[in-house]
Amino acid sequence: MNSMPTVLPTYAIDQSEVLHVDAAGTRSAATKGQTPITTVRPMVTKQPTGEVTQPVKIRAKNVDFFYGDNQVLHNVSLDIPEKSVTAFIGPSGCGKSTFLRMLNRMNDIIDGTRHTGDVLLEGSDVYAPSVDVVLLRKRVGMVFQKSTPFPKSIFENIAYGPRVAGLRNKAKLNEIVETSLKRAALWDEVKDRLNGSAMALSGGQQQRLCIARTLATDPDVVLMDEPASALDPASTARVEDLIFELKKNYTIVIVTHNMQQAARVSQRTAFFFQGVLVETGDTRALFTNPTEKQTEDYITGRFG
Ligand SMILES: Nc1ncnc2c1ncn2[C@@H]1O[C@H](COP(=O)(O)OP(=O)(O)OP(=O)(O)O)[C@@H](O)[C@H]1O
Ligand SMILES: [Mg+2]
């Protein structure tokens, strides 16, 4: 296995780097209708498309998935590297959320579903009968599109998970609440009103609260299904900055419809189409020089 990628000096992906192909098939750098990216962030050096050179945190092998008789994932195999952000993109209904939920067995709670193939977390089968699903979902936490705070205080929202896990020590709970809120970049905004209702927070704050709540149970992996799609641009930017920060300590998988967002926050991107994983690779390579025609059509806005 190769060594970790080198971090280059800070530079930005801007919209001119996202490939545009016009109706005549001419490739150019300009992309219509996309917001310019102004945030400057460090990027890793280009990796060969498809190959993961960091340690693999999650490996999916030949996954098929069915809702009743309806097969919605077809032979999906994907390696997700640790301590990095992997983005899932693709048109509505292509199976992104279904595949994301495969990773922490959230599909188990939907009646009439079944799958074949394997999902391995650090080499261990997450679908093995011996797996404690509650523990698995602590290790592989999830943040949803719509923030869902409990109608309780900010403190209680964060302390809930550790309490359910049996933690009673007040000092320890205080510490977890503070650390989780700091990691979710919310502490400064709420530290003086921890006993106030979580429902009084703004949408963007509620989403960061939900991220903090997930972090409070000390996961290794955080799955995020369109975590910023209901937020205004300023809150979206905060959540994106947060995701970018979190990858230092966590393996992040994010589903997004926003290709600029995928380009901003992720190191790897997986493009799904009609239940098939069409292409996966280094985000920069996938957006600027896709291997597959379907990927190119999607990222240049021909469909989806
Ligand atoms: N609970 C369910 N029961 C039956 N079919 C479902 C269920 N959830 C999703 N599907 C079907 O599975 C397919 C994949 O859906 P999924 O939600 O995974 O797509 P997606 O890529 O996340 O789409 P979107 O971008 O709209 O969120 C779709 O055809 C959808 O109708
Ligand atoms: Mg979805």
Coordinates of C-alpha atoms and ligand atoms in Angstrom, one line a residue:
M1 CA 0.0 0.0 0.0
N2 CA 1.3 3.5 -0.8
S3 CA 1.9 6.1 1.8
M4 CA -0.7 8.7 2.7
P5 CA -1.2 11.5 0.2
T6 CA 0.8 14.6 0.7
V7 CA -1.1 17.7 1.6
L8 CA -0.4 20.5 -0.9
P9 CA -0.3 24.1 -0.1
T10 CA -3.8 25.6 0.2
Y11 CA -5.6 26.3 -3.0
A12 CA -9.2 26.4 -4.2
I13 CA -11.3 24.5 -6.6
D14 CA -13.2 27.1 -8.5
Q15 CA -16.1 26.7 -10.9
S16 CA -13.8 27.1 -13.9
E17 CA -12.2 23.8 -13.0
V18 CA -15.4 21.8 -13.2
L19 CA -15.7 20.3 -16.6
H20 CA -18.3 21.7 -19.1
V21 CA -19.2 19.9 -22.3
D22 CA -21.5 21.7 -24.7
A23 CA -24.1 20.1 -27.0
A24 CA -21.5 19.6 -29.7
G25 CA -19.4 17.7 -27.3
T26 CA -16.7 20.4 -26.9
R27 CA -15.0 20.3 -23.6
S28 CA -14.3 23.6 -21.8
A29 CA -13.6 24.8 -18.4
A30 CA -16.6 27.1 -17.9
T31 CA -19.7 25.8 -16.1
K32 CA -23.0 27.4 -16.4
G33 CA -25.4 28.0 -13.5
Q34 CA -23.2 27.0 -10.6
T35 CA -22.2 29.2 -7.8
P36 CA -18.6 30.2 -7.6
I37 CA -16.6 28.6 -4.8
T38 CA -14.8 31.2 -2.8
T39 CA -13.7 29.2 0.2
V40 CA -10.1 28.3 0.0
R41 CA -9.2 24.9 1.4
P42 CA -6.3 22.6 1.5
M43 CA -6.6 19.7 -1.0
V44 CA -4.8 16.4 -1.2
T45 CA -2.7 15.4 -4.2
K46 CA -4.5 13.7 -7.1
Q47 CA -5.0 9.9 -6.6
P48 CA -5.5 7.4 -9.4
T49 CA -9.1 7.1 -10.1
G50 CA -10.8 4.3 -8.3
E51 CA -7.9 3.3 -6.1
V52 CA -7.9 4.1 -2.4
T53 CA -4.4 4.5 -1.0
Q54 CA -5.4 5.3 2.6
P55 CA -6.4 2.6 5.0
V56 CA -9.9 1.4 4.1
K57 CA -12.5 2.0 6.9
I58 CA -15.5 0.5 5.1
R59 CA -15.5 -1.9 2.3
A60 CA -18.7 -2.8 0.4
K61 CA -18.5 -5.9 -1.8
N62 CA -21.0 -6.8 -4.5
V63 CA -24.0 -5.3 -2.7
D64 CA -27.4 -5.9 -4.2
F65 CA -30.4 -4.4 -2.4
F66 CA -34.1 -5.0 -2.7
Y67 CA -37.3 -3.3 -1.5
G68 CA -39.6 -6.3 -1.9
D69 CA -39.1 -7.4 -5.5
N70 CA -37.7 -4.1 -6.5
Q71 CA -33.9 -4.2 -6.9
V72 CA -32.5 -0.8 -6.3
L73 CA -28.7 -1.5 -5.9
H74 CA -26.8 -3.6 -8.4
N75 CA -23.5 -5.2 -7.4
V76 CA -22.1 -2.1 -5.7
S77 CA -18.5 -2.4 -4.5
L78 CA -16.8 0.5 -2.9
D79 CA -13.9 1.2 -0.5
I80 CA -14.3 4.2 1.9
P81 CA -11.0 5.5 3.2
E82 CA -10.7 6.4 6.8
K83 CA -10.4 10.0 8.1
S84 CA -11.5 11.5 4.9
V85 CA -14.8 12.7 3.3
T86 CA -16.4 10.5 0.6
A87 CA -19.3 12.1 -1.3
F88 CA -22.2 10.2 -2.9
I89 CA -23.7 12.0 -5.9
G90 CA -26.2 11.0 -8.5
P91 CA -29.8 11.8 -9.7
S92 CA -32.8 11.4 -7.4
G93 CA -33.8 7.8 -6.9
C94 CA -30.4 6.3 -7.9
G95 CA -29.9 4.6 -4.5
K96 CA -27.6 7.0 -2.6
S97 CA -29.6 7.0 0.6
T98 CA -30.3 3.3 0.4
F99 CA -26.6 2.5 0.0
L100 CA -25.7 4.9 2.8
R101 CA -28.2 3.2 5.1
M102 CA -26.6 -0.2 4.2
L103 CA -23.5 1.0 6.0
N104 CA -25.0 1.1 9.5
R105 CA -27.9 -1.2 8.9
M106 CA -30.5 1.5 9.0
N107 CA -32.4 -0.4 6.3
D108 CA -33.0 -3.2 8.7
I109 CA -35.8 -1.2 10.2
I110 CA -37.7 -1.1 6.8
D111 CA -39.9 -4.1 6.3
G112 CA -39.5 -6.3 3.3
T113 CA -36.0 -5.4 2.5
R114 CA -33.1 -7.7 1.8
H115 CA -29.6 -7.6 0.4
T116 CA -26.8 -9.8 -0.8
G117 CA -23.1 -9.0 -0.7
D118 CA -21.0 -7.7 2.2
V119 CA -20.3 -4.6 4.1
L120 CA -17.1 -4.7 6.1
L121 CA -16.2 -2.2 8.8
E122 CA -12.4 -2.5 9.4
G123 CA -12.7 -5.9 7.9
S124 CA -15.6 -7.2 10.0
D125 CA -18.9 -8.1 8.5
V126 CA -21.5 -5.6 9.8
Y127 CA -24.3 -8.0 8.9
A128 CA -22.9 -10.9 10.9
P129 CA -25.5 -12.3 13.3
S130 CA -23.2 -11.6 16.2
V131 CA -23.1 -7.9 15.6
D132 CA -24.8 -5.7 18.2
V133 CA -26.7 -3.3 15.9
V134 CA -27.0 -0.6 18.6
L135 CA -23.2 -0.6 19.1
L136 CA -22.7 -0.6 15.3
R137 CA -24.9 2.5 15.0
K138 CA -22.9 4.2 17.7
R139 CA -19.7 3.5 15.8
V140 CA -21.3 4.4 12.5
G141 CA -23.5 7.4 13.4
M142 CA -26.0 9.2 11.1
V143 CA -27.1 12.7 10.5
F144 CA -30.2 13.3 8.4
Q145 CA -31.4 15.9 6.0
K146 CA -33.9 17.4 8.3
S147 CA -32.5 18.2 11.7
T148 CA -34.4 16.4 14.3
P149 CA -33.7 17.8 17.8
F150 CA -35.6 16.3 20.7
P151 CA -38.0 18.8 22.3
K152 CA -35.7 19.1 25.2
S153 CA -32.9 21.4 26.3
I154 CA -29.7 21.7 24.3
F155 CA -27.8 19.9 27.1
E156 CA -30.3 17.0 27.2
N157 CA -30.1 16.6 23.4
I158 CA -26.4 15.9 23.6
A159 CA -26.4 14.0 26.9
Y160 CA -29.2 11.7 25.7
G161 CA -27.0 9.1 23.8
P162 CA -24.3 8.8 26.5
R163 CA -27.1 8.5 29.1
V164 CA -28.9 5.7 27.2
A165 CA -25.5 4.0 27.0
G166 CA -25.5 4.0 30.9
L167 CA -23.4 7.1 31.7
R168 CA -24.6 8.8 34.9
N169 CA -21.5 10.7 36.0
K170 CA -22.6 14.4 35.9
A171 CA -19.0 15.8 35.4
K172 CA -18.4 13.3 32.6
L173 CA -21.7 14.2 30.9
N174 CA -20.8 17.9 31.2
E175 CA -17.5 17.2 29.6
I176 CA -19.0 15.2 26.7
V177 CA -21.6 17.9 26.1
E178 CA -19.0 20.6 25.9
T179 CA -16.6 18.6 23.7
S180 CA -19.3 17.5 21.3
L181 CA -20.7 21.1 20.9
K182 CA -17.1 22.4 20.4
R183 CA -16.4 19.7 17.8
A184 CA -19.7 20.6 16.0
A185 CA -18.7 24.3 16.1
L186 CA -21.7 25.3 18.1
W187 CA -20.4 25.8 21.6
D188 CA -19.7 29.5 21.4
E189 CA -23.3 30.1 20.3
V190 CA -25.0 28.1 22.9
K191 CA -22.7 27.8 26.0
D192 CA -24.8 30.4 27.9
R193 CA -28.1 28.7 27.2
L194 CA -27.5 25.0 27.5
N195 CA -30.7 24.6 29.5
G196 CA -32.7 26.4 26.9
S197 CA -34.9 24.5 24.4
A198 CA -33.1 23.0 21.4
M199 CA -36.3 23.9 19.4
A200 CA -35.4 27.6 19.8
L201 CA -32.2 27.2 17.8
S202 CA -32.1 28.3 14.1
G203 CA -32.2 25.6 11.4
G204 CA -28.5 25.7 10.9
Q205 CA -27.8 25.6 14.6
Q206 CA -30.2 22.6 15.0
Q207 CA -28.3 20.7 12.3
R208 CA -25.0 21.3 14.1
L209 CA -26.7 20.2 17.3
C210 CA -27.7 17.0 15.6
I211 CA -24.1 16.6 14.5
A212 CA -23.0 17.2 18.1
R213 CA -25.5 14.6 19.3
T214 CA -24.1 12.1 16.9
L215 CA -20.5 12.9 18.0
A216 CA -21.5 12.5 21.7
T217 CA -21.7 8.8 21.3
D218 CA -18.1 8.8 20.0
P219 CA -18.5 7.3 16.5
D220 CA -15.7 6.4 14.1
V221 CA -17.8 7.1 11.1
V222 CA -20.5 9.7 10.5
L223 CA -22.9 9.2 7.7
M224 CA -24.7 12.4 6.5
D225 CA -27.7 12.3 4.1
E226 CA -28.0 15.7 2.5
P227 CA -27.1 17.4 5.8
A228 CA -27.2 21.0 4.4
S229 CA -29.9 20.8 1.8
A230 CA -32.5 22.5 4.0
L231 CA -30.1 25.3 5.1
D232 CA -29.5 28.8 4.0
P233 CA -26.1 29.6 2.3
A234 CA -24.5 30.9 5.5
S235 CA -25.5 27.8 7.6
T236 CA -24.5 25.6 4.7
A237 CA -21.0 27.1 4.7
R238 CA -20.7 26.5 8.4
V239 CA -21.8 22.9 8.1
E240 CA -19.4 22.4 5.2
D241 CA -16.5 23.9 7.2
L242 CA -17.4 21.6 10.0
I243 CA -17.4 18.5 7.8
F244 CA -14.1 19.5 6.4
E245 CA -12.7 19.8 10.0
L246 CA -14.3 16.6 11.2
K247 CA -12.4 14.5 8.8
K248 CA -9.3 14.9 10.9
N249 CA -10.9 12.6 13.5
Y250 CA -13.7 10.8 11.7
T251 CA -14.5 9.0 8.5
I252 CA -17.3 11.0 6.8
V253 CA -19.7 9.9 4.1
I254 CA -22.0 12.6 2.7
V255 CA -24.8 12.3 0.3
T256 CA -25.3 15.6 -1.6
H257 CA -27.2 16.8 -4.7
N258 CA -24.9 19.8 -4.7
M259 CA -21.9 19.0 -6.9
Q260 CA -20.1 22.1 -5.8
Q261 CA -20.5 21.0 -2.2
A262 CA -19.1 17.6 -3.1
A263 CA -16.1 19.3 -4.7
R264 CA -15.6 21.6 -1.7
V265 CA -15.8 19.1 1.1
S266 CA -14.8 15.6 -0.2
Q267 CA -11.6 13.9 -1.1
R268 CA -13.4 11.1 -2.9
T269 CA -16.6 11.0 -4.9
A270 CA -18.8 8.1 -5.9
F271 CA -21.3 8.6 -8.7
F272 CA -24.4 6.4 -8.7
F273 CA -26.9 6.1 -11.5
Q274 CA -30.0 3.8 -11.5
G275 CA -28.6 1.7 -8.6
V276 CA -25.2 1.2 -10.2
L277 CA -22.0 2.7 -8.9
V278 CA -20.8 4.1 -12.2
E279 CA -17.5 5.6 -11.1
T280 CA -15.6 6.4 -8.0
G281 CA -12.4 8.3 -7.5
D282 CA -10.5 11.3 -6.3
T283 CA -13.0 14.1 -6.2
R284 CA -10.9 16.5 -8.3
A285 CA -10.2 13.9 -11.0
L286 CA -13.9 12.8 -11.1
F287 CA -15.1 16.4 -11.6
T288 CA -12.5 17.5 -14.0
N289 CA -11.7 14.3 -16.0
P290 CA -14.4 11.7 -15.5
T291 CA -13.7 8.3 -16.9
E292 CA -17.3 7.4 -17.8
K293 CA -19.7 9.1 -20.2
Q294 CA -22.6 8.9 -17.7
T295 CA -20.5 10.7 -15.1
E296 CA -19.6 13.4 -17.5
D297 CA -23.2 13.9 -18.6
Y298 CA -24.3 14.2 -15.0
I299 CA -21.6 16.6 -13.8
T300 CA -22.1 18.8 -16.8
G301 CA -25.8 19.0 -16.2
R302 CA -27.1 17.0 -19.1
F303 CA -29.5 15.1 -16.7
G304 CA -30.4 14.8 -13.1
Ligands
LIG1 N1 -38.7 2.7 2.0 C1 -38.8 2.4 0.7 N2 -39.6 1.5 0.2 C2 -39.6 1.1 -1.1 N3 -38.8 1.7 -2.0 C3 -38.0 2.6 -1.6 C4 -37.9 3.0 -0.2 N4 -36.9 4.0 -0.1 C5 -36.4 4.1 -1.4 N5 -37.0 3.3 -2.3 C6 -36.8 3.2 -3.7 O1 -35.4 2.9 -3.9 C7 -34.8 3.6 -4.9 C8 -33.6 4.4 -4.4 O2 -34.1 5.3 -3.5 P1 -33.1 6.2 -2.6 O3 -33.9 6.9 -1.6 O4 -32.0 5.3 -2.1 O5 -32.5 7.2 -3.7 P2 -31.6 8.5 -3.5 O6 -30.5 8.4 -4.5 O7 -31.3 8.7 -2.1 O8 -32.7 9.6 -4.0 P3 -32.8 11.1 -3.5 O9 -31.7 11.9 -4.2 O10 -34.1 11.6 -4.1 O11 -32.8 11.2 -2.0 C9 -35.9 4.5 -5.5 O12 -36.5 3.9 -6.6 C10 -36.9 4.6 -4.4 O13 -38.2 4.8 -4.9
MG2 MG -31.8 10.2 -0.7

